[in-house]
Short mmCIF file of C-alpha atoms in Angstrom, two decimals:
data_model
loop_
_atom_site.label_atom_id
_atom_site.label_comp_id
_atom_site.label_asym_id
_atom_site.label_seq_id
_atom_site.Cartn_x
_atom_site.Cartn_y
_atom_site.Cartn_z
CA UNK G 1 -22.98 119.98 67.38
CA UNK G 2 -22.40 116.28 66.81
CA UNK G 3 -22.23 113.79 69.66
CA UNK G 4 -19.06 112.52 68.01
CA UNK G 5 -17.32 115.81 68.89
CA UNK G 6 -18.11 115.34 72.59
CA UNK G 7 -17.10 111.67 72.53
CA UNK G 8 -13.79 112.43 70.84
CA UNK G 9 -12.99 115.20 73.31
CA UNK G 10 -13.95 113.13 76.35
CA UNK G 11 -11.86 110.22 75.09
CA UNK G 12 -8.86 112.48 74.52
CA UNK G 13 -9.26 114.02 77.98
CA UNK G 14 -9.43 110.57 79.59
CA UNK G 15 -6.27 109.51 77.75
CA UNK G 16 -4.03 112.22 79.23
CA UNK G 17 -2.91 112.86 82.79
CA UNK G 18 -2.08 116.49 82.15
CA UNK G 19 -4.72 118.71 83.76
CA UNK G 20 -3.64 121.57 81.51
CA UNK G 21 -4.12 119.43 78.39
CA UNK G 22 -7.50 118.25 79.66
CA UNK G 23 -8.63 121.83 80.25
CA UNK G 24 -7.41 123.01 76.84
CA UNK G 25 -9.29 120.22 75.05
CA UNK G 26 -12.51 120.85 76.97
CA UNK G 27 -12.26 124.62 76.49
CA UNK G 28 -11.84 124.17 72.73
CA UNK G 29 -14.98 122.04 72.54
CA UNK G 30 -16.98 124.46 74.71
CA UNK G 31 -15.93 127.33 72.49
CA UNK G 32 -17.29 125.47 69.48
CA UNK G 33 -20.47 124.56 71.37
CA UNK G 34 -20.99 128.21 72.30
CA UNK G 35 -20.69 129.19 68.66
CA UNK G 36 -23.13 126.43 67.66
CA UNK G 37 -25.71 127.63 70.19
CA UNK G 38 -25.25 131.36 69.61
CA UNK G 39 -28.82 131.60 68.34
CA UNK G 40 -30.23 130.17 71.55
CA UNK G 41 -29.77 126.47 70.90
CA UNK G 42 -28.98 124.01 73.71
CA UNK G 43 -25.61 122.77 72.48
CA UNK G 44 -23.54 124.67 75.06
CA UNK G 45 -25.56 123.52 78.06
CA UNK G 46 -25.74 119.95 76.75
CA UNK G 47 -22.00 119.81 76.12
CA UNK G 48 -21.32 121.02 79.67
CA UNK G 49 -23.75 118.51 81.14
CA UNK G 50 -22.44 115.56 79.13
CA UNK G 51 -18.78 116.39 79.69
CA UNK G 52 -19.60 116.71 83.40
CA UNK G 53 -20.81 113.12 83.28
CA UNK G 54 -24.56 113.58 83.57
CA UNK G 55 -27.70 113.71 81.50
CA UNK G 56 -30.03 116.70 81.65
CA UNK G 57 -32.78 114.29 82.69
CA UNK G 58 -32.25 113.21 86.30
CA UNK G 59 -34.25 110.00 85.84
CA UNK G 60 -34.55 107.96 82.65
CA UNK G 61 -35.50 104.51 83.93
CA UNK G 62 -32.58 103.05 81.98
CA UNK G 63 -29.82 101.10 83.73
CA UNK G 64 -27.20 98.47 83.02
CA UNK G 65 -29.83 95.82 82.33
CA UNK G 66 -31.57 97.98 79.74
CA UNK G 67 -28.24 98.49 77.97
CA UNK G 68 -27.06 94.90 78.07
CA UNK G 69 -28.25 94.08 74.54
CA UNK G 70 -27.77 96.91 72.07
CA UNK G 71 -28.44 96.97 68.34
CA UNK G 72 -25.57 96.93 65.85
CA UNK G 73 -23.79 100.32 65.79
CA UNK G 74 -24.14 102.79 62.96
CA UNK G 75 -21.32 102.98 60.44
CA UNK G 76 -21.01 106.78 60.52
CA UNK G 77 -21.60 109.54 63.05
CA UNK G 78 -24.77 111.55 62.58
CA UNK G 79 -26.33 112.10 66.02
CA UNK G 80 -26.45 115.67 67.27
CA UNK G 81 -26.50 116.65 70.93
CA UNK G 82 -30.05 117.92 70.55
CA UNK G 83 -31.19 114.61 69.07
CA UNK G 84 -29.61 112.74 71.98
CA UNK G 85 -31.27 115.02 74.50
CA UNK G 86 -34.64 114.74 72.77
CA UNK G 87 -34.35 110.96 72.80
CA UNK G 88 -33.57 110.81 76.51
CA UNK G 89 -36.39 113.23 77.21
CA UNK G 90 -38.84 110.90 75.45
CA UNK G 91 -37.37 107.93 77.33
CA UNK G 92 -37.72 109.71 80.68
CA UNK G 93 -41.43 110.37 80.04
CA UNK G 94 -42.32 106.73 79.31
CA UNK G 95 -44.66 105.33 81.96
CA UNK G 96 -47.66 103.06 82.47
CA UNK G 97 -48.55 99.72 80.94
CA UNK G 98 -46.02 98.50 78.40
CA UNK G 99 -43.46 101.07 79.53
CA UNK G 100 -40.59 98.57 79.66
CA UNK G 101 -41.09 97.57 76.04
CA UNK G 102 -41.60 101.18 74.93
CA UNK G 103 -38.49 102.31 76.77
CA UNK G 104 -36.50 99.45 75.28
CA UNK G 105 -37.62 100.37 71.78
CA UNK G 106 -36.65 104.01 72.31
CA UNK G 107 -33.22 103.00 73.66
CA UNK G 108 -32.70 100.70 70.66
CA UNK G 109 -33.61 103.51 68.26
CA UNK G 110 -31.17 105.94 69.87
CA UNK G 111 -28.27 103.51 70.21
CA UNK G 112 -28.88 102.11 66.75
CA UNK G 113 -28.09 105.56 65.36
CA UNK G 114 -24.81 105.72 67.33
CA UNK G 115 -21.42 104.43 66.22
CA UNK G 116 -19.58 101.84 68.32
CA UNK G 117 -17.57 104.54 70.14
CA UNK G 118 -20.71 106.60 70.69
CA UNK G 119 -22.59 103.58 72.03
CA UNK G 120 -19.85 102.86 74.58
CA UNK G 121 -19.69 106.48 75.68
CA UNK G 122 -23.48 106.90 75.93
CA UNK G 123 -23.71 103.74 77.99
CA UNK G 124 -21.15 105.17 80.40
CA UNK G 125 -23.02 108.47 80.49
CA UNK G 126 -26.32 106.80 81.35
CA UNK G 127 -24.79 104.66 84.10
CA UNK G 128 -22.57 107.38 85.60
CA UNK G 129 -19.36 105.73 84.41
CA UNK G 130 -17.80 108.57 82.38
CA UNK G 131 -14.19 108.57 83.56
CA UNK G 132 -12.07 111.43 82.32
CA UNK G 133 -10.76 112.84 85.61
CA UNK G 134 -12.32 115.55 87.81
CA UNK G 135 -15.47 115.81 85.65
CA UNK G 136 -17.46 118.86 86.81
CA UNK G 137 -14.52 120.64 88.48
CA UNK G 138 -12.49 120.24 85.29
CA UNK G 139 -15.38 121.46 83.14
CA UNK G 140 -15.61 124.59 85.31
CA UNK G 141 -11.94 125.29 84.61
CA UNK G 142 -12.61 124.85 80.91
CA UNK G 143 -15.62 127.22 81.04
CA UNK G 144 -13.46 129.87 82.71
CA UNK G 145 -10.74 129.47 80.10
CA UNK G 146 -13.06 129.41 77.08
CA UNK G 147 -15.22 132.33 78.27
CA UNK G 148 -12.20 134.27 79.58
CA UNK G 149 -13.65 134.79 83.06
CA UNK G 150 -12.17 134.11 86.53
CA UNK G 151 -12.51 130.51 87.69
CA UNK G 152 -13.68 131.69 91.11
CA UNK G 153 -16.61 133.49 89.48
CA UNK G 154 -17.62 130.35 87.58
CA UNK G 155 -17.39 128.20 90.71
CA UNK G 156 -19.46 130.60 92.79
CA UNK G 157 -22.15 131.01 90.14
CA UNK G 158 -22.30 127.23 89.66
CA UNK G 159 -22.66 126.54 93.37
CA UNK G 160 -25.38 129.16 93.84
CA UNK G 161 -27.15 128.28 90.61
CA UNK G 162 -27.06 124.59 91.44
CA UNK G 163 -24.86 123.40 88.58
CA UNK G 164 -22.20 124.38 86.07
CA UNK G 165 -24.90 124.18 83.41
CA UNK G 166 -26.76 126.99 85.20
CA UNK G 167 -23.69 129.23 84.99
CA UNK G 168 -22.25 128.53 81.56
CA UNK G 169 -24.59 130.69 79.49
CA UNK G 170 -23.94 133.68 81.75
CA UNK G 171 -20.18 133.10 81.50
CA UNK G 172 -20.20 133.17 77.69
CA UNK G 173 -22.84 135.86 77.16
CA UNK G 174 -22.28 138.30 80.00
CA UNK G 175 -18.90 137.48 81.46
CA UNK G 176 -17.96 138.09 85.07
CA UNK G 177 -20.72 140.65 85.62
CA UNK G 178 -23.42 138.19 84.57
CA UNK G 179 -21.94 135.46 86.75
CA UNK G 180 -21.98 137.82 89.73
CA UNK G 181 -25.74 138.28 89.28
CA UNK G 182 -26.33 134.61 90.12
CA UNK G 183 -26.88 134.66 93.88
CA UNK G 184 -28.44 132.50 96.55
CA UNK G 185 -32.17 132.31 95.99
CA UNK G 186 -34.43 130.67 98.54
CA UNK G 187 -36.28 127.89 96.77
CA UNK G 188 -33.42 127.21 94.34
CA UNK G 189 -31.01 124.54 95.64
CA UNK G 190 -27.30 125.25 95.86
CA UNK G 191 -24.53 122.69 95.57
CA UNK G 192 -23.65 121.27 99.00
CA UNK G 193 -20.33 121.79 100.73
CA UNK G 194 -18.28 118.58 100.83
CA UNK G 195 -15.61 117.21 103.16
CA UNK G 196 -12.11 115.90 102.58
CA UNK G 197 -10.82 112.96 104.62
CA UNK G 198 -8.36 112.28 107.44
CA UNK G 199 -7.38 109.11 109.27
CA UNK G 200 -7.70 110.60 112.79
CA UNK G 201 -9.34 113.52 114.58
CA UNK G 202 -5.91 114.81 115.55
CA UNK G 203 -5.01 115.06 111.85
CA UNK G 204 -8.39 116.64 111.11
CA UNK G 205 -8.02 119.24 113.87
CA UNK G 206 -4.58 120.14 112.52
CA UNK G 207 -6.09 120.63 109.05
CA UNK G 208 -8.71 123.10 110.36
CA UNK G 209 -6.19 125.08 112.39
CA UNK G 210 -6.34 123.60 115.88
CA UNK G 211 -9.80 124.26 117.25
CA UNK G 212 -12.83 122.98 115.39
CA UNK G 213 -16.37 121.79 115.65
CA UNK G 214 -16.50 117.99 115.79
CA UNK G 215 -19.89 117.07 114.32
CA UNK G 216 -21.46 113.62 114.49
CA UNK G 217 -21.46 112.10 111.00
CA UNK G 218 -24.89 110.55 110.54
CA UNK G 219 -25.37 107.76 108.02
CA UNK G 220 -28.55 109.17 106.52
CA UNK G 221 -29.73 111.14 103.51
CA UNK G 222 -28.03 114.51 103.06
CA UNK G 223 -30.76 117.12 102.67
CA UNK G 224 -30.96 120.80 101.93
CA UNK G 225 -34.23 122.39 103.06
CA UNK G 226 -35.63 125.70 101.81
CA UNK G 227 -38.57 127.47 103.43
CA UNK G 228 -40.26 130.69 102.27
CA UNK G 229 -43.70 132.34 102.63
CA UNK G 230 -46.56 130.69 100.78
CA UNK G 231 -48.91 132.36 98.35
CA UNK G 232 -50.86 133.90 101.22
CA UNK G 233 -47.77 135.62 102.65
CA UNK G 234 -46.21 135.24 106.08
CA UNK G 235 -49.53 134.31 107.70
CA UNK G 236 -50.21 131.40 105.32
CA UNK G 237 -48.68 127.94 105.25
CA UNK G 238 -45.00 128.16 104.35
CA UNK G 239 -43.64 126.60 101.19
CA UNK G 240 -40.95 123.98 101.86
CA UNK G 241 -38.55 122.30 99.43
CA UNK G 242 -36.38 119.33 100.43
CA UNK G 243 -33.63 118.19 98.06
CA UNK G 244 -30.89 115.58 98.17
CA UNK G 245 -27.15 116.04 97.80
CA UNK G 246 -27.64 115.67 94.03
CA UNK G 247 -30.44 118.30 94.21
CA UNK G 248 -33.29 115.88 93.49
CA UNK G 249 -36.63 117.02 94.94
CA UNK G 250 -37.76 114.56 97.65
CA UNK G 251 -40.16 116.85 99.51
CA UNK G 252 -43.11 114.49 99.12
CA UNK G 253 -41.13 111.60 100.59
CA UNK G 254 -40.20 113.44 103.79
CA UNK G 255 -43.34 114.92 105.40
CA UNK G 256 -41.65 114.76 108.81
CA UNK G 257 -38.96 117.19 107.62
CA UNK G 258 -41.56 119.56 106.19
CA UNK G 259 -43.43 119.47 109.50
CA UNK G 260 -40.31 120.28 111.55
CA UNK G 261 -39.20 123.14 109.31
CA UNK G 262 -42.67 124.67 109.14
CA UNK G 263 -42.70 124.76 112.96
CA UNK G 264 -39.54 126.88 113.17
CA UNK G 265 -39.98 130.56 114.19
CA UNK G 266 -38.71 131.92 110.87
CA UNK G 267 -40.05 133.38 107.63
CA UNK G 268 -37.36 132.19 105.22
CA UNK G 269 -34.45 129.84 105.76
CA UNK G 270 -32.08 127.44 104.00
CA UNK G 271 -30.80 124.58 106.14
CA UNK G 272 -28.26 121.82 105.55
CA UNK G 273 -28.52 118.50 107.34
CA UNK G 274 -29.26 114.77 107.34
CA UNK G 275 -32.35 112.67 107.86
CA UNK G 276 -32.34 109.11 109.12
CA UNK G 277 -34.66 106.46 110.44
CA UNK G 278 -34.21 105.48 114.07
CA UNK G 279 -34.97 102.22 115.83
CA UNK G 280 -37.00 102.13 119.04
CA UNK G 281 -33.80 102.37 121.10
CA UNK G 282 -32.76 105.54 119.27
CA UNK G 283 -29.99 103.89 117.28
CA UNK G 284 -29.89 104.50 113.51
CA UNK G 285 -31.55 101.93 111.29
CA UNK G 286 -29.58 100.69 108.23
CA UNK G 287 -28.95 103.40 105.66
CA UNK G 288 -30.94 101.63 102.98
CA UNK G 289 -34.08 101.77 105.11
CA UNK G 290 -33.78 105.53 105.31
CA UNK G 291 -32.97 105.86 101.63
CA UNK G 292 -35.80 103.65 100.39
CA UNK G 293 -38.33 104.80 102.98
CA UNK G 294 -39.14 101.19 103.92
CA UNK G 295 -39.29 102.68 107.39
CA UNK G 296 -42.33 104.75 106.38
CA UNK G 297 -44.19 101.62 105.36
CA UNK G 298 -43.46 100.08 108.75
CA UNK G 299 -44.71 103.15 110.60
CA UNK G 300 -41.20 104.36 111.50
CA UNK G 301 -40.63 108.08 111.12
CA UNK G 302 -37.45 109.67 109.88
CA UNK G 303 -35.88 112.44 111.92
CA UNK G 304 -34.09 115.51 110.52
CA UNK G 305 -30.84 116.73 112.06
CA UNK G 306 -29.40 120.04 110.85
CA UNK G 307 -25.78 121.16 111.02
CA UNK G 308 -25.69 124.40 109.00
CA UNK G 309 -27.78 127.38 107.92
CA UNK G 310 -27.12 129.21 104.64
CA UNK G 311 -29.88 131.85 104.75
CA UNK G 312 -32.01 133.30 107.52
CA UNK G 313 -34.88 135.78 107.07
CA UNK G 314 -33.47 137.78 104.17
CA UNK G 315 -29.80 137.47 105.16
CA UNK G 316 -27.45 135.22 103.22
CA UNK G 317 -25.01 133.49 105.57
CA UNK G 318 -23.08 131.50 102.99
CA UNK G 319 -20.07 133.83 103.26
CA UNK G 320 -20.27 134.16 107.05
CA UNK G 321 -17.74 132.26 109.20
CA UNK G 322 -18.78 128.92 110.59
CA UNK G 323 -19.12 130.15 114.16
CA UNK G 324 -21.71 132.77 113.10
CA UNK G 325 -23.71 130.18 111.18
CA UNK G 326 -23.47 127.83 114.18
CA UNK G 327 -24.84 130.50 116.50
CA UNK G 328 -27.71 131.24 114.13
CA UNK G 329 -28.51 127.53 113.86
CA UNK G 330 -28.46 127.07 117.65
CA UNK G 331 -30.80 130.03 118.14
CA UNK G 332 -33.27 128.74 115.54
CA UNK G 333 -33.32 124.93 115.63
CA UNK G 334 -34.12 123.01 118.84
CA UNK G 335 -31.43 120.66 120.13
CA UNK G 336 -33.36 117.51 119.20
CA UNK G 337 -33.03 118.48 115.55
CA UNK G 338 -29.37 119.58 115.58
CA UNK G 339 -26.45 117.27 114.87
CA UNK G 340 -24.59 116.55 118.16
CA UNK G 341 -21.39 118.61 118.23
CA UNK G 342 -18.28 119.19 120.33
CA UNK G 343 -16.15 122.32 119.92
CA UNK G 344 -12.59 121.60 121.02
CA UNK G 345 -8.90 121.85 120.22
CA UNK G 346 -8.04 118.84 122.41
CA UNK G 347 -7.42 115.67 120.38
CA UNK G 348 -8.09 113.48 123.41
CA UNK G 349 -11.48 115.09 124.03
CA UNK G 350 -12.25 114.73 120.33
CA UNK G 351 -11.27 111.03 120.37
CA UNK G 352 -13.54 110.44 123.37
CA UNK G 353 -16.38 112.12 121.46
CA UNK G 354 -15.69 109.90 118.43
CA UNK G 355 -15.88 106.82 120.65
CA UNK G 356 -19.30 107.93 121.91
CA UNK G 357 -20.48 108.58 118.35
CA UNK G 358 -19.40 105.14 117.14
CA UNK G 359 -20.89 103.44 120.20
CA UNK G 360 -24.21 105.10 119.37
CA UNK G 361 -24.16 103.45 115.95
CA UNK G 362 -23.10 106.43 113.83
CA UNK G 363 -20.38 106.28 111.17
CA UNK G 364 -17.84 108.86 112.34
CA UNK G 365 -17.36 112.62 112.66
CA UNK G 366 -16.77 115.70 110.52
CA UNK G 367 -14.32 118.24 111.91
CA UNK G 368 -15.11 121.79 110.76
CA UNK G 369 -13.19 125.06 110.65
CA UNK G 370 -15.38 127.57 112.51
CA UNK G 371 -13.72 130.49 110.71
CA UNK G 372 -14.49 129.21 107.21
CA UNK G 373 -17.42 130.22 104.98
CA UNK G 374 -19.78 127.70 103.41
CA UNK G 375 -17.87 126.66 100.28
CA UNK G 376 -20.77 125.13 98.37
CA UNK G 377 -19.87 122.48 95.84
CA UNK G 378 -16.27 122.29 97.02
CA UNK G 379 -14.31 119.56 98.82
CA UNK G 380 -11.60 121.40 100.76
CA UNK G 381 -9.80 121.43 104.10
CA UNK G 382 -12.48 123.40 105.97
CA UNK G 383 -14.54 120.23 106.56
CA UNK G 384 -12.69 116.98 107.24
CA UNK G 385 -14.44 113.64 107.77
CA UNK G 386 -12.99 110.91 109.96
CA UNK G 387 -14.46 107.42 109.72
CA UNK G 388 -13.21 103.99 110.78
CA UNK G 389 -12.10 101.99 107.78
CA UNK G 390 -13.70 98.58 107.27
CA UNK G 391 -11.98 95.98 105.13
CA UNK G 392 -13.09 92.69 103.59
CA UNK G 393 -11.18 89.98 101.78
CA UNK G 394 -13.26 89.18 98.70
CA UNK G 395 -12.83 87.19 95.48
CA UNK G 396 -12.74 88.63 91.96
CA UNK G 397 -15.49 87.04 89.87
CA UNK G 398 -15.16 89.09 86.67
CA UNK G 399 -13.44 92.18 85.31
CA UNK G 400 -14.47 94.80 82.78
CA UNK G 401 -12.43 96.07 79.86
CA UNK G 402 -11.25 99.62 80.48
CA UNK G 403 -12.15 102.68 78.43
CA UNK G 404 -10.57 106.09 77.91
CA UNK G 405 -7.18 106.27 79.63
CA UNK G 406 -7.68 102.68 80.82
CA UNK G 407 -8.32 101.32 77.34
CA UNK G 408 -6.28 98.17 76.82
CA UNK G 409 -6.36 97.26 80.52
CA UNK G 410 -8.76 95.18 82.55
CA UNK G 411 -10.22 97.61 85.05
CA UNK G 412 -13.49 97.46 87.02
CA UNK G 413 -13.59 94.28 89.14
CA UNK G 414 -16.69 92.33 90.23
CA UNK G 415 -16.47 91.26 93.86
CA UNK G 416 -17.84 88.15 95.53
CA UNK G 417 -18.13 86.90 99.11
CA UNK G 418 -17.83 83.21 99.89
CA UNK G 419 -21.05 81.24 100.27
CA UNK G 420 -20.50 79.01 103.35
CA UNK G 421 -23.39 76.75 102.38
CA UNK G 422 -21.98 75.93 98.94
CA UNK G 423 -18.28 75.10 98.77
CA UNK G 424 -16.59 76.90 95.90
CA UNK G 425 -19.54 79.26 95.33
CA UNK G 426 -19.52 83.03 95.72
CA UNK G 427 -22.16 85.76 96.04
CA UNK G 428 -21.58 89.02 94.18
CA UNK G 429 -21.67 92.08 96.45
CA UNK G 430 -20.38 94.93 94.29
CA UNK G 431 -17.90 96.36 91.81
CA UNK G 432 -15.05 98.86 92.01
CA UNK G 433 -12.32 100.50 89.96
CA UNK G 434 -11.18 102.76 92.82
CA UNK G 435 -7.69 102.60 94.28
CA UNK G 436 -6.00 101.16 91.20
CA UNK G 437 -2.64 102.59 90.22
CA UNK G 438 -1.19 102.03 86.75
CA UNK G 439 1.00 99.31 88.25
CA UNK G 440 -2.04 97.56 89.71
CA UNK G 441 -3.92 97.85 86.42
CA UNK G 442 -1.02 96.34 84.52
CA UNK G 443 -0.68 93.51 87.05
CA UNK G 444 -4.37 92.67 87.16
CA UNK G 445 -4.66 92.77 83.36
CA UNK G 446 -2.02 90.05 83.13
CA UNK G 447 -3.43 88.14 86.09
CA UNK G 448 -7.06 88.11 84.97
CA UNK G 449 -6.14 87.30 81.40
CA UNK G 450 -4.62 84.13 82.83
CA UNK G 451 -7.74 83.47 84.92
CA UNK G 452 -10.23 84.16 82.09
CA UNK G 453 -12.97 81.55 82.13
CA UNK G 454 -14.48 81.31 78.66
CA UNK G 455 -15.08 84.06 76.06
CA UNK G 456 -15.80 87.62 77.14
CA UNK G 457 -19.43 88.66 77.50
CA UNK G 458 -19.23 91.99 75.69
CA UNK G 459 -16.86 94.09 77.76
CA UNK G 460 -17.07 91.77 80.82
CA UNK G 461 -14.46 89.03 81.20
CA UNK G 462 -15.49 86.20 83.54
CA UNK G 463 -12.61 84.77 85.55
CA UNK G 464 -12.03 81.71 87.67
CA UNK G 465 -12.80 82.70 91.30
CA UNK G 466 -9.29 82.35 92.66
CA UNK G 467 -7.86 85.83 93.25
CA UNK G 468 -8.46 87.37 96.68
CA UNK G 469 -8.45 91.16 97.01
CA UNK G 470 -8.56 93.27 100.16
CA UNK G 471 -11.27 95.92 99.83
CA UNK G 472 -11.76 99.00 102.02
CA UNK G 473 -15.33 100.22 102.31
CA UNK G 474 -17.45 102.66 104.26
CA UNK G 475 -20.05 100.02 105.05
CA UNK G 476 -22.76 98.01 103.34
CA UNK G 477 -26.37 98.68 102.43
CA UNK G 478 -29.37 96.61 101.52
CA UNK G 479 -29.67 96.12 97.78
CA UNK G 480 -31.96 94.02 95.58
CA UNK G 481 -29.37 94.28 92.82
CA UNK G 482 -27.27 91.41 94.16
CA UNK G 483 -28.41 87.93 95.25
CA UNK G 484 -27.08 88.37 98.80
CA UNK G 485 -29.34 91.38 99.31
CA UNK G 486 -26.41 93.65 100.21
CA UNK G 487 -24.00 95.93 98.36
CA UNK G 488 -20.71 97.53 99.33
CA UNK G 489 -20.57 101.29 99.89
CA UNK G 490 -17.61 103.24 98.45
CA UNK G 491 -15.46 100.16 97.88
CA UNK G 492 -11.82 100.61 96.86
CA UNK G 493 -8.85 98.29 96.37
CA UNK G 494 -6.29 98.15 99.18
CA UNK G 495 -4.13 95.29 97.85
CA UNK G 496 -4.28 91.91 96.21
CA UNK G 497 -3.84 89.02 98.66
CA UNK G 498 -1.64 86.30 97.21
CA UNK G 499 -1.22 84.99 100.75
CA UNK G 500 -4.89 83.92 100.90
CA UNK G 501 -6.86 81.40 98.93
CA UNK G 502 -10.46 81.92 97.82
CA UNK G 503 -11.52 79.43 100.52
CA UNK G 504 -10.23 81.92 103.12
CA UNK G 505 -12.22 84.90 101.80
CA UNK G 506 -14.90 86.51 103.95
CA UNK G 507 -18.34 84.96 103.76
CA UNK G 508 -21.60 86.56 102.73
CA UNK G 509 -22.68 86.18 106.37
CA UNK G 510 -19.84 88.50 107.42
CA UNK G 511 -20.86 91.07 104.82
CA UNK G 512 -24.53 90.89 105.79
CA UNK G 513 -23.63 91.29 109.47
CA UNK G 514 -22.13 94.71 108.68
CA UNK G 515 -25.67 96.01 108.14
CA UNK G 516 -25.82 96.35 111.93
#
């Protein structure tokens, strides 16, 4: 199958708001990919992966900088999905002396064989910027439609197999029966359960039915930990696997977690939790220190905290209600390695607990329905996160031309904080395209066209730093990517501030102070 087929479908999907039309278009492409890979080729799995917005290779070493200067595009489409995958596989294996030059040459070779549309789409794929709406959830709906199997069966197989890619071949070749054979397997990561959002614990408690478990929301690394007997059986050293929310293996980076889990009185287990680095006073260190393991270099250990158990000594608990999983967790894991929790139906008691959590330096709470099963890979009403909303008034420094449904508009904005030491200067702290309605996109396209400062640099339009925008964010983290050493986390547009001048925007000192 040609890459052009995937690009055309993705572009068409991005251009429509109709979920039904999106699903039909994706299902048609997957049907053709299944036919193309009937002899065992990879087209079906690659199409699912690419349409879901990700490469098969988790790490390629290629980022925005490596894609900033591309060769002239090809005149006609010729790249196949297999050729693209082979190219990224070679790129991912580049290492050692001269690796930057070798990787750059391989990127140039691949992109030189792509048309202009294919280059734009591949760049978005590499950088996680494919925007067609719903991504993996939508692809699952398309798999169900194309393979004529129940959507619930596809979702369950995908969550237990770790990805939609893991389930698609079974869906097309064996139908519902083959999907049902994909079960929880200790040592094979499953997609994590996710939380929806609420603005207050009272709202969250109402969503979960009145009484719920109010868990401390730690600002650490989400981990899933699997333990099973080693090669020597139950008497030997247990095997332990630690993976992130995106199912990347980080076992070697977290020896403290391995040590804690190996000490548990259990033969096999799958645990869900967080790890974070703590300061001497017990307060959490900045998220970036946990994520980058700078704490390890300074002699600071990370501590695991678990909040769920999916499997225990041969028994799968994923379909058990939350209160049964909570009881199993409490019986197995000592209190110092469990996430602090309050079970209540009283909003006032829950608010008091939230105040304690925030005072301790944590980022909020997650309210959980104790009757609900573990819905891996799903973001529903059974888990509801409540976090205080931080806002900053920042200045737009540049804006990117939109693609897909946003083609023709100016979309992703570059955000800067005021530099108090240099009047009129700003320090970039992040980008966002979140929170923009069609009305906002239309307004900002007109506004930033007026503010354009010189010719566009590719798809980036530099603008005069005059427009203030109010940004909501979950916090900030350390980042070498930007000159201020910090980056916004989960930034989204609240509103444009015509009542403020750029000289009244928040300073980089204010942003840096949010590191805590």
